CSV table of C-alpha atoms in Angstrom, one decimal:
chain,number,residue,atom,x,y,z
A,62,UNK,CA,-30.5,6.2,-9.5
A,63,UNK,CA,-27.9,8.7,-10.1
A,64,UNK,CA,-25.1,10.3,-8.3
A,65,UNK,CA,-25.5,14.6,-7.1
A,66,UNK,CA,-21.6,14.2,-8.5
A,67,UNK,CA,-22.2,14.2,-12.3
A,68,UNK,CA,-21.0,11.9,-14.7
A,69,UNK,CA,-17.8,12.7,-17.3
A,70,UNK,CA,-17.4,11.0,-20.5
A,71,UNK,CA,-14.1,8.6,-20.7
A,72,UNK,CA,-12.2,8.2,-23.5
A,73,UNK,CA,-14.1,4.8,-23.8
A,74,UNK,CA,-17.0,4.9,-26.1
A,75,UNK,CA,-20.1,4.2,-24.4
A,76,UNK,CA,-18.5,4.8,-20.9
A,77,UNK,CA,-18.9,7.3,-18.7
A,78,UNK,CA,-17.1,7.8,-15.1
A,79,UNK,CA,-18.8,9.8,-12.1
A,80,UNK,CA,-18.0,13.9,-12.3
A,81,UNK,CA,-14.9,13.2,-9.6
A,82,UNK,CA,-12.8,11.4,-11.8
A,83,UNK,CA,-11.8,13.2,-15.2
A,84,UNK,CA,-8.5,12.7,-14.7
A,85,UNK,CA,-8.7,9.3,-14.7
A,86,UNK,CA,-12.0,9.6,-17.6
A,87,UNK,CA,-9.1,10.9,-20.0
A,88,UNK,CA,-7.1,7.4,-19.4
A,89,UNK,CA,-9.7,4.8,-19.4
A,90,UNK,CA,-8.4,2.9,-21.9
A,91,UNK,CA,-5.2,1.9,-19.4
A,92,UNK,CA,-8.0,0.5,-17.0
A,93,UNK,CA,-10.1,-2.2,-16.5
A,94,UNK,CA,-13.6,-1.7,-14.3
A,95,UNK,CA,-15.1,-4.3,-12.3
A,96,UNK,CA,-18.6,-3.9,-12.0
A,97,UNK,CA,-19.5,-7.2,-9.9
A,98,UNK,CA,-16.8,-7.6,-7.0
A,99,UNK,CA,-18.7,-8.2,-4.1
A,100,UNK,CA,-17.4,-9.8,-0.8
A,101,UNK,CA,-21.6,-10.5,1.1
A,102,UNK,CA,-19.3,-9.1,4.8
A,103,UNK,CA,-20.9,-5.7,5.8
A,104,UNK,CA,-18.6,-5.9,8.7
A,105,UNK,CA,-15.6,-4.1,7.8
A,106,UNK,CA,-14.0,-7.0,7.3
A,107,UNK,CA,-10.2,-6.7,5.8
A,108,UNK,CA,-9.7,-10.5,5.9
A,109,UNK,CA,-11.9,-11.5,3.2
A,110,UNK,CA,-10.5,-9.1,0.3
A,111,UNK,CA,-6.9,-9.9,2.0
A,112,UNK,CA,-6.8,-13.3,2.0
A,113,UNK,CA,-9.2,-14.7,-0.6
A,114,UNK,CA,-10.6,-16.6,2.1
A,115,UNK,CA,-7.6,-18.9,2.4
A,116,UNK,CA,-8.1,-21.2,5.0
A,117,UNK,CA,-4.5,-19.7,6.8
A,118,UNK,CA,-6.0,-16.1,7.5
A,119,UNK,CA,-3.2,-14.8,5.8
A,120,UNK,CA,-2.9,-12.0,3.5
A,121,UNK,CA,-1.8,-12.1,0.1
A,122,UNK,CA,0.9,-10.1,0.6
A,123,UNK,CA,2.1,-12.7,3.5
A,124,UNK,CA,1.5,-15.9,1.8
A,125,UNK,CA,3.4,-13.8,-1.5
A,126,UNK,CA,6.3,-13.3,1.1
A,127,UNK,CA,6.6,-17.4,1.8
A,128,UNK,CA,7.2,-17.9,-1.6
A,129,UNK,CA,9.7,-15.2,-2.7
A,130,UNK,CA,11.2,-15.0,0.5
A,131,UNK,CA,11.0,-12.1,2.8
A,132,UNK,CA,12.9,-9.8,1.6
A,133,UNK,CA,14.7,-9.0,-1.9
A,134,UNK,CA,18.0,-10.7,-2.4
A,135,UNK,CA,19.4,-7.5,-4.2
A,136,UNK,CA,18.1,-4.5,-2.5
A,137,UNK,CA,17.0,-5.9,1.4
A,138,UNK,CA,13.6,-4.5,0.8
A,139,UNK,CA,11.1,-6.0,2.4
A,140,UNK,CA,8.6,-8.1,0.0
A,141,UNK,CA,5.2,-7.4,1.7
A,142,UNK,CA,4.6,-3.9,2.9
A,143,UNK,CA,1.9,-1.8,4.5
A,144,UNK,CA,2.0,1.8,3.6
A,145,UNK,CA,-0.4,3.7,5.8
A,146,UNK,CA,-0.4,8.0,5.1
A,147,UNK,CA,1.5,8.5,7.6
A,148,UNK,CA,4.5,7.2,6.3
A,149,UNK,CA,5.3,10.4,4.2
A,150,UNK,CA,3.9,12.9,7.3
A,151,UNK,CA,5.0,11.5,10.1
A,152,UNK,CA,3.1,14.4,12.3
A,153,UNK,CA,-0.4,14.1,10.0
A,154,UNK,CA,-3.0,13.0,13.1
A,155,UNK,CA,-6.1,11.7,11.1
A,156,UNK,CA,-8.5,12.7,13.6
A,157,UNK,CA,-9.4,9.6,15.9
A,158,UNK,CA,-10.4,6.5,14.0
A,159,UNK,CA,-12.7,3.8,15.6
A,160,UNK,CA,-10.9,0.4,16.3
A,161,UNK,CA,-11.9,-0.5,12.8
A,162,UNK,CA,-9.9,1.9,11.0
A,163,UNK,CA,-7.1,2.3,13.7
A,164,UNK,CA,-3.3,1.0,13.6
A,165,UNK,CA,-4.0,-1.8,15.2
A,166,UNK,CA,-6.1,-3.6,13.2
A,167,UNK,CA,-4.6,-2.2,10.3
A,168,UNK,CA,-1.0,-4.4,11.7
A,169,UNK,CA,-3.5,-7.7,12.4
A,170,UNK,CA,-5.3,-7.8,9.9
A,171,UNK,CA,-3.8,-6.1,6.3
A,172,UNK,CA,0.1,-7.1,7.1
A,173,UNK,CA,-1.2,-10.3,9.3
A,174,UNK,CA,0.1,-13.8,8.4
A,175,UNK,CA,-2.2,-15.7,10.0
A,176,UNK,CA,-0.9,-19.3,10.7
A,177,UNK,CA,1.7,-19.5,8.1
A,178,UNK,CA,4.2,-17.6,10.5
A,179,UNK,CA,5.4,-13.9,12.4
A,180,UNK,CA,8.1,-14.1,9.9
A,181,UNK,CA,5.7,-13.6,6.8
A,182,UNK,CA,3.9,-10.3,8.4
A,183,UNK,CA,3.7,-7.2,6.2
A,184,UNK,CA,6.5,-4.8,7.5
A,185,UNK,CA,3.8,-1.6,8.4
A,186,UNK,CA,6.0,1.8,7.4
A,187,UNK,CA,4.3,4.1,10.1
A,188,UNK,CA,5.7,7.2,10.1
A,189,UNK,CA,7.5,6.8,13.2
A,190,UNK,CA,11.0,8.6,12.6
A,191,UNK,CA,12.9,5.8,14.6
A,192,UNK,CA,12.0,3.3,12.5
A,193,UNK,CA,13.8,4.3,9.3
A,194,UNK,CA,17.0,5.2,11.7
A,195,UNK,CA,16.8,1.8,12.4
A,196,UNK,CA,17.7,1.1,8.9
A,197,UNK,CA,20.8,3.2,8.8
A,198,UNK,CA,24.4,2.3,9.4
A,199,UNK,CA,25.9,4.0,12.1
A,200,UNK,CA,29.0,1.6,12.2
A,201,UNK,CA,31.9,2.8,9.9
A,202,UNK,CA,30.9,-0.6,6.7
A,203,UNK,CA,34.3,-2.0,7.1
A,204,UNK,CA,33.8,-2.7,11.3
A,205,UNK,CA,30.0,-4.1,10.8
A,206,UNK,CA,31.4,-6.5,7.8
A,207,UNK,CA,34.5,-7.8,10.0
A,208,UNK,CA,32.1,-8.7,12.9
A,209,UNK,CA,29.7,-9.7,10.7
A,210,UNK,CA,32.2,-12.4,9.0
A,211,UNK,CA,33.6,-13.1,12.9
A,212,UNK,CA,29.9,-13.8,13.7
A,213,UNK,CA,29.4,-16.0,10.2
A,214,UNK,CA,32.2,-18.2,11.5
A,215,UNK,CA,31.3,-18.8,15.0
A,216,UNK,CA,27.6,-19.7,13.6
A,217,UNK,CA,29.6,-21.8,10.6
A,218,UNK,CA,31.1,-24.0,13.3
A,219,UNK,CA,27.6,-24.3,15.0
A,220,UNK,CA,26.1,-25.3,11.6
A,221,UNK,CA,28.5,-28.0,11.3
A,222,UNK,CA,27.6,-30.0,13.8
A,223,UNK,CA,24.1,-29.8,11.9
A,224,UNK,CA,23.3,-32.6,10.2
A,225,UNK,CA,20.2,-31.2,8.2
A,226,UNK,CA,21.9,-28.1,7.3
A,227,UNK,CA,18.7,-26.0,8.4
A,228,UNK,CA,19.2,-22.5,9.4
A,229,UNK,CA,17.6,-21.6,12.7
A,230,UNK,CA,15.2,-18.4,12.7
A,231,UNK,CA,17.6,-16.6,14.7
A,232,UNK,CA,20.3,-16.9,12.3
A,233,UNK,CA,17.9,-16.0,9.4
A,234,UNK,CA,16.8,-12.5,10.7
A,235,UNK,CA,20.8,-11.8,11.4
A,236,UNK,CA,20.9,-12.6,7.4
A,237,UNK,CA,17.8,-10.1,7.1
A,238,UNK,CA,19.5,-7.3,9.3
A,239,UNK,CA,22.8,-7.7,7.4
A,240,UNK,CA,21.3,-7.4,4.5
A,241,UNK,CA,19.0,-4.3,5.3
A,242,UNK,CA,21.8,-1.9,6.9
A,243,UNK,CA,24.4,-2.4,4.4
A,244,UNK,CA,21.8,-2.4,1.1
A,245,UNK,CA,20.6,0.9,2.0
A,246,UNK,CA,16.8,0.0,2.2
A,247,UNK,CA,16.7,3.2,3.8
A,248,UNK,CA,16.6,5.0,0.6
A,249,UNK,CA,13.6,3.8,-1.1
A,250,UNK,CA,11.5,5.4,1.4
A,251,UNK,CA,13.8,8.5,0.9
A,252,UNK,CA,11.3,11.0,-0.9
A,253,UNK,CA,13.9,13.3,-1.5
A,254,UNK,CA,15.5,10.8,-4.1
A,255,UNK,CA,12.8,11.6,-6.3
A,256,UNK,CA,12.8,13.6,-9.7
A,257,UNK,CA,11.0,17.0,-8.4
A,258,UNK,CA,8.5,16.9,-11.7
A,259,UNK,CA,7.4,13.6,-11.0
A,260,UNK,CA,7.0,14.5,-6.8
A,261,UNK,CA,4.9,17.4,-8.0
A,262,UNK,CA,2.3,14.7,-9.6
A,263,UNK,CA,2.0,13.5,-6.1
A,264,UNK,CA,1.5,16.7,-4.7
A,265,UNK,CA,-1.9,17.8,-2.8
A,266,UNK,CA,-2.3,20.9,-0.6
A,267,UNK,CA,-0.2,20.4,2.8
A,268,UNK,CA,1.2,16.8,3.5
A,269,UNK,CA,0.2,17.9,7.0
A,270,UNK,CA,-2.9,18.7,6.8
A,271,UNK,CA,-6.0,16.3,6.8
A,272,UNK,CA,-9.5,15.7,6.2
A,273,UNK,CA,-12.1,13.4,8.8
A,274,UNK,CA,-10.0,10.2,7.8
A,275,UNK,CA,-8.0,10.9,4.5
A,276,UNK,CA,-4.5,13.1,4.0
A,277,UNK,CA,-5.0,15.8,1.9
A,278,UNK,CA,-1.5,14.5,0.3
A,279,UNK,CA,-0.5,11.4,-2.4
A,280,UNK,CA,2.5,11.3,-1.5
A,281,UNK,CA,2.4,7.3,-0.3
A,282,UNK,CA,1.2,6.8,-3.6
A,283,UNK,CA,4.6,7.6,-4.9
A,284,UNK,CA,6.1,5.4,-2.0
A,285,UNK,CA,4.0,2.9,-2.9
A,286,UNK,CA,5.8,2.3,-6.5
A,287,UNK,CA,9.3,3.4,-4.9
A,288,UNK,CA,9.2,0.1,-2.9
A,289,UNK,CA,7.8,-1.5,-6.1
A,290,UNK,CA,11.2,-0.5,-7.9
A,291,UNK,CA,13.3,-1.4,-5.4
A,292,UNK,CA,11.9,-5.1,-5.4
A,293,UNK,CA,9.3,-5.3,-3.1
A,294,UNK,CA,6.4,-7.7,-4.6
A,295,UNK,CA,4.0,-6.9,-2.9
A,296,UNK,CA,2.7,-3.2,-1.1
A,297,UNK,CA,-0.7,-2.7,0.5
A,298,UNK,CA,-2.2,1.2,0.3
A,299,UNK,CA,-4.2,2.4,2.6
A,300,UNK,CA,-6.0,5.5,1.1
A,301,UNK,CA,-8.8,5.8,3.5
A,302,UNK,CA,-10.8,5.5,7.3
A,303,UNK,CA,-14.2,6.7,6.7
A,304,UNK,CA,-17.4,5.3,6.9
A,305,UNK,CA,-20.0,8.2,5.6
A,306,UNK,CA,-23.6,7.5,6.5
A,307,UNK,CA,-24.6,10.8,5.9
A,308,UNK,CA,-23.8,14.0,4.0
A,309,UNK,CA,-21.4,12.0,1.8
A,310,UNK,CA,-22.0,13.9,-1.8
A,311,UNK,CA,-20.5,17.3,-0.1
A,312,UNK,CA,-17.4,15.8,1.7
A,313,UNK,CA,-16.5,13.5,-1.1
A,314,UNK,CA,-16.8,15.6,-4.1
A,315,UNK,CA,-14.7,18.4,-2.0
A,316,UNK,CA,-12.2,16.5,-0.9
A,317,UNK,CA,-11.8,13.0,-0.9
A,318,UNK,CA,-12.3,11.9,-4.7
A,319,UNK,CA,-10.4,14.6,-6.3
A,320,UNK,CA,-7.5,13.3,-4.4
A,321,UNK,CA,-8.1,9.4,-5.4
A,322,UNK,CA,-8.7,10.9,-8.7
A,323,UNK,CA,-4.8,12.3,-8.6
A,324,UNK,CA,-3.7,9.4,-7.1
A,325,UNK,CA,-4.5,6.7,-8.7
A,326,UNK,CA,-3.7,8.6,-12.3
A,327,UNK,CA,-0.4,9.8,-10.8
A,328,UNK,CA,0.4,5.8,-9.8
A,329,UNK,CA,-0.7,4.4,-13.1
A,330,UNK,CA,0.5,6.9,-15.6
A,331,UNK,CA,3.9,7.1,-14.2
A,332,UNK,CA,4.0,3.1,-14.1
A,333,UNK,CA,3.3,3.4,-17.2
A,334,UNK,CA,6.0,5.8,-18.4
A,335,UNK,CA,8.3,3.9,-16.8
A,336,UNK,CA,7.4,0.6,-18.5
A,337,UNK,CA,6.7,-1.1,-15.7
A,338,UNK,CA,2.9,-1.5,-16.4
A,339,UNK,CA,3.5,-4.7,-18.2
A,340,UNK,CA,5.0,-6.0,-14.9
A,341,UNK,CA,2.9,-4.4,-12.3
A,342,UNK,CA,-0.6,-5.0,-11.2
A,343,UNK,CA,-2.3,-2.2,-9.5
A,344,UNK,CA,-5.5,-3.4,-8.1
A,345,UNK,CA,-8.0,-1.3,-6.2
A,346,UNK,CA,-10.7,-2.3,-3.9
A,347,UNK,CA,-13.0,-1.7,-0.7
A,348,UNK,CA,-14.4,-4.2,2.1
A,349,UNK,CA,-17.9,-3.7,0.2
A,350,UNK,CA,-20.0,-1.7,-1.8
A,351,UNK,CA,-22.6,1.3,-0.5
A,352,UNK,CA,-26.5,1.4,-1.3
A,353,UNK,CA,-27.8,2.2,-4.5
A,354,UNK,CA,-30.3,4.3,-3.0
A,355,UNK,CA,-29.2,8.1,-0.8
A,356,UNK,CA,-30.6,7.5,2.6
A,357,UNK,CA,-32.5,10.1,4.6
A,358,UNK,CA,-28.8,11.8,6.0
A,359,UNK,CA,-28.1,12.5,2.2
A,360,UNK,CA,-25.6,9.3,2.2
A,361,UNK,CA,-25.4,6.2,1.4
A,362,UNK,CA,-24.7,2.5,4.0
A,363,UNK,CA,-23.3,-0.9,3.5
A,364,UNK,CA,-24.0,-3.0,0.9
A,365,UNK,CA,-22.0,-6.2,0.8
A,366,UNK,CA,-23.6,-7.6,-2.4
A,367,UNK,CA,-22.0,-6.1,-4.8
A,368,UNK,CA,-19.1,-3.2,-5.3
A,369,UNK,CA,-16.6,-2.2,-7.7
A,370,UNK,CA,-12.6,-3.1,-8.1
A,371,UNK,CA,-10.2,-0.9,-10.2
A,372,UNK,CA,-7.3,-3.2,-12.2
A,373,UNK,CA,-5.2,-2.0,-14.3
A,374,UNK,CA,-1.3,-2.9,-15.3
A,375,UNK,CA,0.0,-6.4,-15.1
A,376,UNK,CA,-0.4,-7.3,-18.4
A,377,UNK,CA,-4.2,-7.3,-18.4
A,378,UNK,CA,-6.5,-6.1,-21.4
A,379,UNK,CA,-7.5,-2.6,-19.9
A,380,UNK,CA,-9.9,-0.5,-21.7
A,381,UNK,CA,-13.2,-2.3,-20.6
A,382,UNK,CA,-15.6,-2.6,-18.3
């Protein structure tokens, strides 16, 4: 059973890539394929690829976030973050998603921490313009510091009287907030920052414009490994909401997997120039597979049993199938 998209040879021997992907055909041999990643949920079900079926319900991201604390001691940057497309186009509207694909489920689910704790929860960039001006200083730095050390005292007394020297969760996100505004998190979400050659790789037709559940941008793509740089361990992408039951071939192979095909050889290559390949695991994946066989809408449905995963980075042998 074939696909109407073609096939393109990699630079593999012996393997071959569907007709959507020869930009990422041409750099095979920096990925790895899974052929037998299957998750038996037809649901839509996040949790399962999420959480690895850990018995708290929480993402990976979350549980990474209890062990390296929530955000990075250098650069305030959160450790587990949800990039959604919106976050680079704060206007793009992708059409009207089901409660499976919407925001909601998106901020439950992929950033949830399940019973391990609110604190743990992936911080969801959104695209709302407020919430990066919440991450500015408006304070002249000398004025926040001095009440910032008046406060530090006042709670130092307090902490004194402590016997078990725990800090209470009110006095840790003060630490968090400190850290944040005078860090200048802010700036690794700044696109701006970014070498213009490198932004073009990321580039795809109008950053406001969109298809039936996909921007017709990469631009998050980039955000995704900015965060990366700046410390963040762990950042969930969210490339797509669409569920194609039926003339699938057309939309895909006109929009949608040319701009995975950019994507994810923009993300990888330039991982890869920077030498953080070795470091970095980029891992790509779906709630499930679709049907081998095209059903009578000229698409394809749900097929839990088995699927593919994309790896490639973190010090895994790549080149193989």
């Amino acid at each position: 059973i074939r696909s109407c998209t073609g096939e393109v040879r990699t630079n593999l021997p012996g393997v071959w890539f569907g007709g959507t992907f020869p930009q990422m055909a041409k750099r095979a041999d920096r990925m790895a394929v899974v052929r037998s990643f299957a998750t038996n949920d037809a649901s839509h079900n996040h949790i399962p690829i999420l959480t690895g079926r850990h018995p708290s319900g929480a993402a990976m991201g979350a549980l990474c976030a209890r062990g390296t604390g929530t955000l990075h001691p250098r650069s305030g940057i959160p450790m587990n973050t949800v990039i959604i497309p919106e976050a680079v186009a704060p206007d793009l509207k992708l059409g009207k998603p089901t409660a499976t694909f919407g925001l909601p489920r998106i901020e439950a689910q992929v950033a949830g921490a399940g019973t391990i704790g609110s604190l743990y929860k992936g911080f969801v960039r959104n695209g709302n313009p407020e919430q990066l001006g919440n991450f500015n200083l408006k304070l002249p730095r000398d004025r926040f510091v001095d009440r910032y050390q008046l406060l530090g005292e006042l709670d130092g007394l307090k902490r004194r009287l402590d016997r078990t020297g725990e800090v209470d969760e009110i006095s840790q996100v003060e630490r968090q907030a400190y850290d944040l505004l005078l860090r200048g998190v802010a700036d690794a979400f700044d696109l701006s920052k970014e070498d213009p050659k490198t932004l073009e790789r990321y580039r795809k037709g109008d950053p406001k414009k969109h298809g039936d559940g996909a921007p017709l941008n990469l631009q998050h793509f980039l955000l995704a490994r900015r965060l990366v740089e700046a410390g963040c361990r762990v950042v969930t992408l969210n490339f797509g909401r669409w569920d194609f039951h039926s003339n699938s071939f057309k939309e895909l192979k006109k929009k949608y997997l040319p701009l995975w095909d950019q994507g994810v050889t923009a993300l990888v290559e330039d991982l890869h120039e920077r030498g953080m390949d070795a470091d970095v695991s980029f891992v790509a994946w779906g709630e499930f597979g679709r049907t081998p066989k095209i059903n009578k809408n000229a698409g394809r449905d749900h097929w839990p049993q088995v699927g593919g995963a994309l790896l490639a980075g973190g010090g895994m042998k790549a080149g193989q199938v």
